[in-house]
């Protein structure tokens, strides 16, 4: 029996950081809208990633929403880089404060979306059998919402506890005295390893490639500091908007080569002690473009690692040799390198001795068997386009989005893609959100989409589509920005490569994110508004 379809003017897909703000804006506009969320509650990334050590690596007060002064004035971040439980409390607080829950449907995972040209409507089918129609669909699927597991033999045979960090259980997982193996040393693995090293019986880290990593330098925020932060919110958000990375840290514009090596080192000594991404976003821009500059900073950070790890052979294993500092997304850490000085922690280099299989009681490499009670897969995500690939999206003439994007996405400013009218992506592929302080870009994206929608509704438009020309032009800008960066030769999700995802080819770049910086992105989308959205077909 087919259930009757419920109609809404706008359907938002996903109730994470973007979906929460998007529905708030739509309600304020008086638009008939709901959010469909696949999980049983709101929060997206902060609902899911409950692994030990999960926390912001953007300053908390630059991560929170900026849209409500009242919200800014009443919320107290307890740490400069707040932890997952507090982040989820914050998102729930926002939803409750603005009474957003009644506009959200949970356990409502969208499986298919089909465009009907005659009706000018999207038809949505859900996993739970529900069905909807909507004039406009806004996807806020999250860039890191599809976890990927390795494909080792025997993964189902392991008799202990095993999970991807994204699926870390809600109930506490006992770790005390147990033998834990962690596979993966990206931002997630590094947070987990540093957090659990002194809590578990034995910790074995299975590292394929090391990552550069620098101190988070976290600290509590006192009442007095919070008062000071509140007084500076306007300035903080203005600074974020004008910096390439969307952070308060601004690049050092003195010019790398205008300073002596000693002056540069003195500068890095200071940055290394500063919180968050200061060492990256507050560094000289040349480190991202100029090979010699990148080599020098890489050597500096390598020395820092050597100073922190007791065993010189282990230290060398922890220093990347296949990419320079800042060429992959930088993980931030607290006592990560010191973890390897502990007697209960060992590092297994699986590029030397690869994992052969998972067994009933551990991991077998080409060199040894490691007995384990728990396996943690910190193995990353089908980043940015993964969420889109999991929904069967069919646009004009039944074209599948998955087919259009087989070799990588192509979009107009990361918000629309030709052939898929009335579909707006918040923090979508080729927007600036994957490459900058995420929530700042989310607010920019939601505000722009809301403005466009309002324009459409005010003018009685029932069909809005990006032209093919506009899309091609944007893709060119995305590629141009990417080609300028040294990291274009690196592996990792910045270049869209994940060996665990079928169809990804090593060395083939999928241009998934825009690396031209937040100010340039804002300039482009603001100009689009000033030009009366002339690059869009509206009728
Ligand atoms: P990731 O950076 O993609 O790292 C995945 C790790 O797993 C890498 O070390 C990778 O090794 C390893 N791996 C993948 N497949 C493997 C296999 N088959 N066998 C062995 N090792 C394998 O993923 P992530 O650490 O989850 O981080 C993803 C992104 O999430 C971050 O870059 C960041 O943007 C975000 N994040 C943010 C925070 C925060 O503080 N706010 C925290 C965590 C994550 P290779 O390097 O050799 O591929």
mmCIF file of N, CA, C and O in Angstrom, residues 411-491:
data_model
loop_
_atom_site.group_PDB
_atom_site.id
_atom_site.type_symbol
_atom_site.label_atom_id
_atom_site.label_comp_id
_atom_site.label_asym_id
_atom_site.label_seq_id
_atom_site.Cartn_x
_atom_site.Cartn_y
_atom_site.Cartn_z
ATOM 1 N N UNK A 411 29.484 22.039 -9.408
ATOM 2 C CA UNK A 411 28.402 22.832 -8.820
ATOM 3 C C UNK A 411 28.538 24.295 -9.202
ATOM 4 O O UNK A 411 29.584 24.734 -9.675
ATOM 5 N N UNK A 412 27.479 25.029 -8.925
ATOM 6 C CA UNK A 412 27.560 26.488 -8.974
ATOM 7 C C UNK A 412 27.674 26.959 -7.518
ATOM 8 O O UNK A 412 26.763 26.704 -6.713
ATOM 9 N N UNK A 413 28.772 27.543 -7.172
ATOM 10 C CA UNK A 413 29.140 28.034 -5.831
ATOM 11 C C UNK A 413 28.843 27.029 -4.706
ATOM 12 O O UNK A 413 28.601 27.410 -3.557
ATOM 13 N N UNK A 414 28.893 25.761 -5.050
ATOM 14 C CA UNK A 414 28.698 24.730 -4.022
ATOM 15 C C UNK A 414 27.265 24.633 -3.533
ATOM 16 O O UNK A 414 26.986 23.905 -2.573
ATOM 17 N N UNK A 415 26.343 25.333 -4.196
ATOM 18 C CA UNK A 415 24.961 25.377 -3.709
ATOM 19 C C UNK A 415 23.995 24.665 -4.655
ATOM 20 O O UNK A 415 23.031 24.043 -4.214
ATOM 21 N N UNK A 416 24.271 24.756 -5.972
ATOM 22 C CA UNK A 416 23.341 24.170 -6.944
ATOM 23 C C UNK A 416 24.117 23.394 -7.988
ATOM 24 O O UNK A 416 25.307 23.636 -8.198
ATOM 25 N N UNK A 417 23.407 22.490 -8.648
ATOM 26 C CA UNK A 417 24.049 21.805 -9.761
ATOM 27 C C UNK A 417 23.041 21.717 -10.904
ATOM 28 O O UNK A 417 21.857 21.410 -10.679
ATOM 29 N N UNK A 418 23.516 22.056 -12.101
ATOM 30 C CA UNK A 418 22.638 22.150 -13.270
ATOM 31 C C UNK A 418 21.939 20.810 -13.538
ATOM 32 O O UNK A 418 22.565 19.752 -13.454
ATOM 33 N N UNK A 419 20.671 20.874 -13.846
ATOM 34 C CA UNK A 419 19.916 19.640 -14.103
ATOM 35 C C UNK A 419 19.164 19.157 -12.869
ATOM 36 O O UNK A 419 18.424 18.175 -12.941
ATOM 37 N N UNK A 420 19.358 19.855 -11.763
ATOM 38 C CA UNK A 420 18.694 19.476 -10.513
ATOM 39 C C UNK A 420 18.048 20.728 -9.897
ATOM 40 O O UNK A 420 18.532 21.274 -8.913
ATOM 41 N N UNK A 421 16.959 21.190 -10.513
ATOM 42 C CA UNK A 421 16.368 22.463 -10.082
ATOM 43 C C UNK A 421 15.838 22.386 -8.655
ATOM 44 O O UNK A 421 15.515 21.290 -8.167
ATOM 45 N N UNK A 422 15.741 23.532 -8.026
ATOM 46 C CA UNK A 422 15.119 23.647 -6.696
ATOM 47 C C UNK A 422 15.803 22.789 -5.634
ATOM 48 O O UNK A 422 15.215 22.461 -4.611
ATOM 49 N N UNK A 423 17.046 22.398 -5.918
ATOM 50 C CA UNK A 423 17.833 21.653 -4.929
ATOM 51 C C UNK A 423 18.992 22.546 -4.491
ATOM 52 O O UNK A 423 19.840 22.902 -5.318
ATOM 53 N N UNK A 424 18.987 22.925 -3.236
ATOM 54 C CA UNK A 424 20.024 23.810 -2.715
ATOM 55 C C UNK A 424 20.837 23.059 -1.661
ATOM 56 O O UNK A 424 20.261 22.443 -0.764
ATOM 57 N N UNK A 425 22.154 23.144 -1.780
ATOM 58 C CA UNK A 425 23.019 22.425 -0.851
ATOM 59 C C UNK A 425 23.665 23.417 0.118
ATOM 60 O O UNK A 425 24.280 24.389 -0.315
ATOM 61 N N UNK A 426 23.508 23.155 1.395
ATOM 62 C CA UNK A 426 24.208 23.991 2.377
ATOM 63 C C UNK A 426 25.509 23.286 2.718
ATOM 64 O O UNK A 426 25.508 22.094 3.012
ATOM 65 N N UNK A 427 26.596 24.032 2.686
ATOM 66 C CA UNK A 427 27.924 23.449 2.925
ATOM 67 C C UNK A 427 28.165 22.304 1.941
ATOM 68 O O UNK A 427 28.705 21.261 2.295
ATOM 69 N N UNK A 428 27.744 22.495 0.724
ATOM 70 C CA UNK A 428 27.838 21.444 -0.284
ATOM 71 C C UNK A 428 29.230 21.324 -0.882
ATOM 72 O O UNK A 428 30.140 22.100 -0.566
ATOM 73 N N UNK A 429 29.400 20.331 -1.782
ATOM 74 C CA UNK A 429 30.666 20.154 -2.470
ATOM 75 C C UNK A 429 31.046 21.435 -3.215
ATOM 76 O O UNK A 429 30.180 22.090 -3.795
ATOM 77 N N UNK A 430 32.321 21.778 -3.187
ATOM 78 C CA UNK A 430 32.864 22.959 -3.856
ATOM 79 C C UNK A 430 32.415 24.276 -3.227
ATOM 80 O O UNK A 430 32.584 25.339 -3.802
ATOM 81 N N UNK A 431 31.829 24.199 -2.031
ATOM 82 C CA UNK A 431 31.644 25.438 -1.278
ATOM 83 C C UNK A 431 32.899 25.613 -0.433
ATOM 84 O O UNK A 431 33.810 24.796 -0.486
ATOM 85 N N UNK A 432 32.902 26.645 0.384
ATOM 86 C CA UNK A 432 34.114 26.942 1.130
ATOM 87 C C UNK A 432 34.125 26.209 2.479
ATOM 88 O O UNK A 432 35.118 26.214 3.189
ATOM 89 N N UNK A 433 33.019 25.512 2.779
ATOM 90 C CA UNK A 433 32.921 24.988 4.152
ATOM 91 C C UNK A 433 33.902 23.868 4.446
ATOM 92 O O UNK A 433 34.400 23.770 5.557
ATOM 93 N N UNK A 434 34.200 23.030 3.448
ATOM 94 C CA UNK A 434 35.132 21.938 3.708
ATOM 95 C C UNK A 434 36.541 22.427 3.996
ATOM 96 O O UNK A 434 37.349 21.708 4.568
ATOM 97 N N UNK A 435 36.841 23.662 3.591
ATOM 98 C CA UNK A 435 38.217 24.130 3.685
ATOM 99 C C UNK A 435 38.401 25.215 4.740
ATOM 100 O O UNK A 435 39.491 25.739 4.891
ATOM 101 N N UNK A 436 37.330 25.585 5.437
ATOM 102 C CA UNK A 436 37.464 26.655 6.433
ATOM 103 C C UNK A 436 36.755 26.259 7.726
ATOM 104 O O UNK A 436 36.171 25.186 7.809
ATOM 105 N N UNK A 437 36.788 27.149 8.705
ATOM 106 C CA UNK A 437 36.095 26.945 9.977
ATOM 107 C C UNK A 437 34.619 26.673 9.664
ATOM 108 O O UNK A 437 33.883 27.556 9.209
ATOM 109 N N UNK A 438 34.224 25.452 9.883
ATOM 110 C CA UNK A 438 32.989 24.930 9.321
ATOM 111 C C UNK A 438 31.722 25.758 9.622
ATOM 112 O O UNK A 438 30.995 26.154 8.705
ATOM 113 N N UNK A 439 31.431 26.043 10.898
ATOM 114 C CA UNK A 439 30.169 26.743 11.182
ATOM 115 C C UNK A 439 30.092 28.152 10.636
ATOM 116 O O UNK A 439 29.006 28.631 10.301
ATOM 117 N N UNK A 440 31.237 28.801 10.505
ATOM 118 C CA UNK A 440 31.203 30.160 9.935
ATOM 119 C C UNK A 440 30.718 30.071 8.480
ATOM 120 O O UNK A 440 29.894 30.853 8.028
ATOM 121 N N UNK A 441 31.244 29.067 7.767
ATOM 122 C CA UNK A 441 30.834 28.894 6.372
ATOM 123 C C UNK A 441 29.385 28.420 6.287
ATOM 124 O O UNK A 441 28.673 28.746 5.336
ATOM 125 N N UNK A 442 28.945 27.670 7.272
ATOM 126 C CA UNK A 442 27.552 27.201 7.292
ATOM 127 C C UNK A 442 26.609 28.395 7.358
ATOM 128 O O UNK A 442 25.625 28.481 6.615
ATOM 129 N N UNK A 443 26.910 29.317 8.265
ATOM 130 C CA UNK A 443 26.008 30.474 8.391
ATOM 131 C C UNK A 443 25.969 31.267 7.087
ATOM 132 O O UNK A 443 24.904 31.677 6.638
ATOM 133 N N UNK A 444 27.139 31.431 6.467
ATOM 134 C CA UNK A 444 27.179 32.126 5.179
ATOM 135 C C UNK A 444 26.301 31.384 4.176
ATOM 136 O O UNK A 444 25.508 31.989 3.445
ATOM 137 N N UNK A 445 26.446 30.062 4.140
ATOM 138 C CA UNK A 445 25.710 29.247 3.175
ATOM 139 C C UNK A 445 24.210 29.298 3.422
ATOM 140 O O UNK A 445 23.420 29.508 2.489
ATOM 141 N N UNK A 446 23.806 29.135 4.680
ATOM 142 C CA UNK A 446 22.374 29.145 5.007
ATOM 143 C C UNK A 446 21.782 30.518 4.675
ATOM 144 O O UNK A 446 20.695 30.605 4.091
ATOM 145 N N UNK A 447 22.491 31.575 5.032
ATOM 146 C CA UNK A 447 21.968 32.925 4.762
ATOM 147 C C UNK A 447 21.785 33.141 3.260
ATOM 148 O O UNK A 447 20.799 33.727 2.818
ATOM 149 N N UNK A 448 22.745 32.642 2.489
ATOM 150 C CA UNK A 448 22.655 32.844 1.033
ATOM 151 C C UNK A 448 21.489 32.058 0.446
ATOM 152 O O UNK A 448 20.705 32.594 -0.346
ATOM 153 N N UNK A 449 21.373 30.797 0.850
ATOM 154 C CA UNK A 449 20.275 29.956 0.355
ATOM 155 C C UNK A 449 18.931 30.563 0.766
ATOM 156 O O UNK A 449 17.985 30.631 -0.033
ATOM 157 N N UNK A 450 18.856 31.043 1.996
ATOM 158 C CA UNK A 450 17.598 31.625 2.479
ATOM 159 C C UNK A 450 17.244 32.877 1.677
ATOM 160 O O UNK A 450 16.085 33.087 1.301
ATOM 161 N N UNK A 451 18.248 33.683 1.389
ATOM 162 C CA UNK A 451 18.021 34.889 0.587
ATOM 163 C C UNK A 451 17.511 34.535 -0.804
ATOM 164 O O UNK A 451 16.576 35.165 -1.326
ATOM 165 N N UNK A 452 18.113 33.517 -1.392
ATOM 166 C CA UNK A 452 17.711 33.083 -2.729
ATOM 167 C C UNK A 452 16.268 32.568 -2.705
ATOM 168 O O UNK A 452 15.453 32.912 -3.574
ATOM 169 N N UNK A 453 15.974 31.784 -1.697
ATOM 170 C CA UNK A 453 14.629 31.220 -1.585
ATOM 171 C C UNK A 453 13.594 32.327 -1.398
ATOM 172 O O UNK A 453 12.530 32.333 -2.035
ATOM 173 N N UNK A 454 13.951 33.276 -0.559
ATOM 174 C CA UNK A 454 13.047 34.395 -0.312
ATOM 175 C C UNK A 454 12.797 35.165 -1.607
ATOM 176 O O UNK A 454 11.658 35.509 -1.933
ATOM 177 N N UNK A 455 13.869 35.382 -2.356
ATOM 178 C CA UNK A 455 13.762 36.063 -3.641
ATOM 179 C C UNK A 455 12.799 35.279 -4.548
ATOM 180 O O UNK A 455 11.905 35.854 -5.167
ATOM 181 N N UNK A 456 12.990 33.953 -4.604
ATOM 182 C CA UNK A 456 12.143 33.104 -5.446
ATOM 183 C C UNK A 456 10.689 33.177 -5.015
ATOM 184 O O UNK A 456 9.786 33.363 -5.854
ATOM 185 N N UNK A 457 10.467 33.085 -3.723
ATOM 186 C CA UNK A 457 9.085 33.091 -3.220
ATOM 187 C C UNK A 457 8.436 34.454 -3.463
ATOM 188 O O UNK A 457 7.288 34.539 -3.898
ATOM 189 N N UNK A 458 9.188 35.527 -3.210
ATOM 190 C CA UNK A 458 8.656 36.882 -3.405
ATOM 191 C C UNK A 458 8.245 37.114 -4.861
ATOM 192 O O UNK A 458 7.337 37.887 -5.144
ATOM 193 N N UNK A 459 8.990 36.474 -5.785
ATOM 194 C CA UNK A 459 8.717 36.694 -7.205
ATOM 195 C C UNK A 459 7.885 35.573 -7.817
ATOM 196 O O UNK A 459 7.783 35.462 -9.039
ATOM 197 N N UNK A 460 7.327 34.738 -6.975
ATOM 198 C CA UNK A 460 6.451 33.664 -7.459
ATOM 199 C C UNK A 460 7.169 32.639 -8.320
ATOM 200 O O UNK A 460 6.575 32.030 -9.217
ATOM 201 N N UNK A 461 8.467 32.433 -8.074
ATOM 202 C CA UNK A 461 9.225 31.456 -8.872
ATOM 203 C C UNK A 461 8.972 30.054 -8.342
ATOM 204 O O UNK A 461 9.038 29.825 -7.137
ATOM 205 N N UNK A 462 8.731 29.134 -9.245
ATOM 206 C CA UNK A 462 8.531 27.747 -8.827
ATOM 207 C C UNK A 462 9.636 26.847 -9.351
ATOM 208 O O UNK A 462 9.628 25.647 -9.120
ATOM 209 N N UNK A 463 10.579 27.446 -10.090
ATOM 210 C CA UNK A 463 11.687 26.650 -10.613
ATOM 211 C C UNK A 463 12.940 27.515 -10.645
ATOM 212 O O UNK A 463 12.956 28.579 -11.284
ATOM 213 N N UNK A 464 13.979 27.054 -9.948
ATOM 214 C CA UNK A 464 15.247 27.799 -9.909
ATOM 215 C C UNK A 464 16.372 26.808 -10.224
ATOM 216 O O UNK A 464 16.478 25.759 -9.583
ATOM 217 N N UNK A 465 17.170 27.167 -11.204
ATOM 218 C CA UNK A 465 18.238 26.233 -11.602
ATOM 219 C C UNK A 465 19.482 27.015 -12.008
ATOM 220 O O UNK A 465 19.382 28.053 -12.671
ATOM 221 N N UNK A 466 20.636 26.504 -11.652
ATOM 222 C CA UNK A 466 21.887 27.130 -12.084
ATOM 223 C C UNK A 466 22.098 26.816 -13.562
ATOM 224 O O UNK A 466 21.841 25.690 -13.998
ATOM 225 N N UNK A 467 22.579 27.789 -14.316
ATOM 226 C CA UNK A 467 22.855 27.511 -15.726
ATOM 227 C C UNK A 467 24.130 26.668 -15.832
ATOM 228 O O UNK A 467 24.987 26.702 -14.946
ATOM 229 N N UNK A 468 24.233 25.938 -16.948
ATOM 230 C CA UNK A 468 25.423 25.100 -17.165
ATOM 231 C C UNK A 468 26.675 25.980 -17.237
ATOM 232 O O UNK A 468 27.735 25.621 -16.728
ATOM 233 N N UNK A 469 26.525 27.164 -17.834
ATOM 234 C CA UNK A 469 27.679 28.080 -17.952
ATOM 235 C C UNK A 469 28.181 28.523 -16.598
ATOM 236 O O UNK A 469 29.387 28.556 -16.328
ATOM 237 N N UNK A 470 27.228 28.904 -15.751
ATOM 238 C CA UNK A 470 27.607 29.395 -14.414
ATOM 239 C C UNK A 470 28.343 28.287 -13.668
ATOM 240 O O UNK A 470 29.346 28.531 -12.984
ATOM 241 N N UNK A 471 27.840 27.083 -13.834
ATOM 242 C CA UNK A 471 28.468 25.957 -13.133
ATOM 243 C C UNK A 471 29.894 25.731 -13.637
ATOM 244 O O UNK A 471 30.828 25.589 -12.842
ATOM 245 N N UNK A 472 30.040 25.741 -14.955
ATOM 246 C CA UNK A 472 31.386 25.500 -15.506
ATOM 247 C C UNK A 472 32.377 26.561 -15.052
ATOM 248 O O UNK A 472 33.528 26.270 -14.745
ATOM 249 N N UNK A 473 31.885 27.787 -14.995
ATOM 250 C CA UNK A 473 32.762 28.877 -14.572
ATOM 251 C C UNK A 473 33.223 28.674 -13.122
ATOM 252 O O UNK A 473 34.380 28.882 -12.783
ATOM 253 N N UNK A 474 32.278 28.241 -12.269
ATOM 254 C CA UNK A 474 32.637 28.034 -10.859
ATOM 255 C C UNK A 474 33.621 26.873 -10.726
ATOM 256 O O UNK A 474 34.604 26.964 -9.987
ATOM 257 N N UNK A 475 33.356 25.798 -11.473
ATOM 258 C CA UNK A 475 34.262 24.643 -11.393
ATOM 259 C C UNK A 475 35.674 25.088 -11.791
ATOM 260 O O UNK A 475 36.660 24.706 -11.161
ATOM 261 N N UNK A 476 35.762 25.951 -12.802
ATOM 262 C CA UNK A 476 37.080 26.441 -13.214
ATOM 263 C C UNK A 476 37.760 27.178 -12.067
ATOM 264 O O UNK A 476 38.943 27.026 -11.821
ATOM 265 N N UNK A 477 36.978 28.000 -11.360
ATOM 266 C CA UNK A 477 37.566 28.749 -10.229
ATOM 267 C C UNK A 477 38.014 27.777 -9.125
ATOM 268 O O UNK A 477 39.080 27.951 -8.521
ATOM 269 N N UNK A 478 37.212 26.740 -8.886
ATOM 270 C CA UNK A 478 37.563 25.746 -7.861
ATOM 271 C C UNK A 478 38.882 25.064 -8.239
ATOM 272 O O UNK A 478 39.787 24.920 -7.414
ATOM 273 N N UNK A 479 38.987 24.679 -9.511
ATOM 274 C CA UNK A 479 40.197 23.977 -9.969
ATOM 275 C C UNK A 479 41.401 24.920 -9.879
ATOM 276 O O UNK A 479 42.466 24.553 -9.392
ATOM 277 N N UNK A 480 41.201 26.176 -10.318
ATOM 278 C CA UNK A 480 42.295 27.163 -10.275
ATOM 279 C C UNK A 480 42.822 27.328 -8.861
ATOM 280 O O UNK A 480 44.026 27.290 -8.614
ATOM 281 N N UNK A 481 41.904 27.476 -7.910
ATOM 282 C CA UNK A 481 42.311 27.682 -6.512
ATOM 283 C C UNK A 481 43.071 26.454 -6.011
ATOM 284 O O UNK A 481 44.080 26.575 -5.307
ATOM 285 N N UNK A 482 42.603 25.299 -6.399
ATOM 286 C CA UNK A 482 43.213 24.044 -5.977
ATOM 287 C C UNK A 482 44.627 23.908 -6.551
ATOM 288 O O UNK A 482 45.561 23.514 -5.846
ATOM 289 N N UNK A 483 44.759 24.250 -7.823
ATOM 290 C CA UNK A 483 46.047 24.065 -8.500
ATOM 291 C C UNK A 483 47.151 24.941 -7.909
ATOM 292 O O UNK A 483 48.326 24.637 -8.047
ATOM 293 N N UNK A 484 46.758 26.039 -7.276
ATOM 294 C CA UNK A 484 47.760 26.933 -6.673
ATOM 295 C C UNK A 484 48.383 26.320 -5.425
ATOM 296 O O UNK A 484 49.456 26.723 -4.990
ATOM 297 N N UNK A 485 47.667 25.357 -4.816
ATOM 298 C CA UNK A 485 48.092 24.859 -3.510
ATOM 299 C C UNK A 485 49.053 23.674 -3.662
ATOM 300 O O UNK A 485 48.817 22.788 -4.490
ATOM 301 N N UNK A 486 50.087 23.661 -2.816
ATOM 302 C CA UNK A 486 51.022 22.532 -2.858
ATOM 303 C C UNK A 486 50.333 21.221 -2.503
ATOM 304 O O UNK A 486 50.728 20.162 -2.961
ATOM 305 N N UNK A 487 49.287 21.291 -1.683
ATOM 306 C CA UNK A 487 48.678 20.043 -1.213
ATOM 307 C C UNK A 487 47.969 19.272 -2.327
ATOM 308 O O UNK A 487 47.515 18.158 -2.119
ATOM 309 N N UNK A 488 47.902 19.869 -3.526
ATOM 310 C CA UNK A 488 47.210 19.174 -4.622
ATOM 311 C C UNK A 488 47.821 17.800 -4.882
ATOM 312 O O UNK A 488 47.193 16.941 -5.470
ATOM 313 N N UNK A 489 49.086 17.615 -4.430
ATOM 314 C CA UNK A 489 49.727 16.318 -4.688
ATOM 315 C C UNK A 489 49.560 15.357 -3.514
ATOM 316 O O UNK A 489 50.033 14.241 -3.545
ATOM 317 N N UNK A 490 48.882 15.795 -2.448
ATOM 318 C CA UNK A 490 48.753 14.938 -1.267
ATOM 319 C C UNK A 490 47.569 14.007 -1.393
ATOM 320 O O UNK A 490 46.646 14.247 -2.162
ATOM 321 N N UNK A 491 47.618 12.958 -0.580
ATOM 322 C CA UNK A 491 46.451 12.082 -0.473
ATOM 323 C C UNK A 491 45.539 12.686 0.586
ATOM 324 O O UNK A 491 45.850 13.695 1.183
#
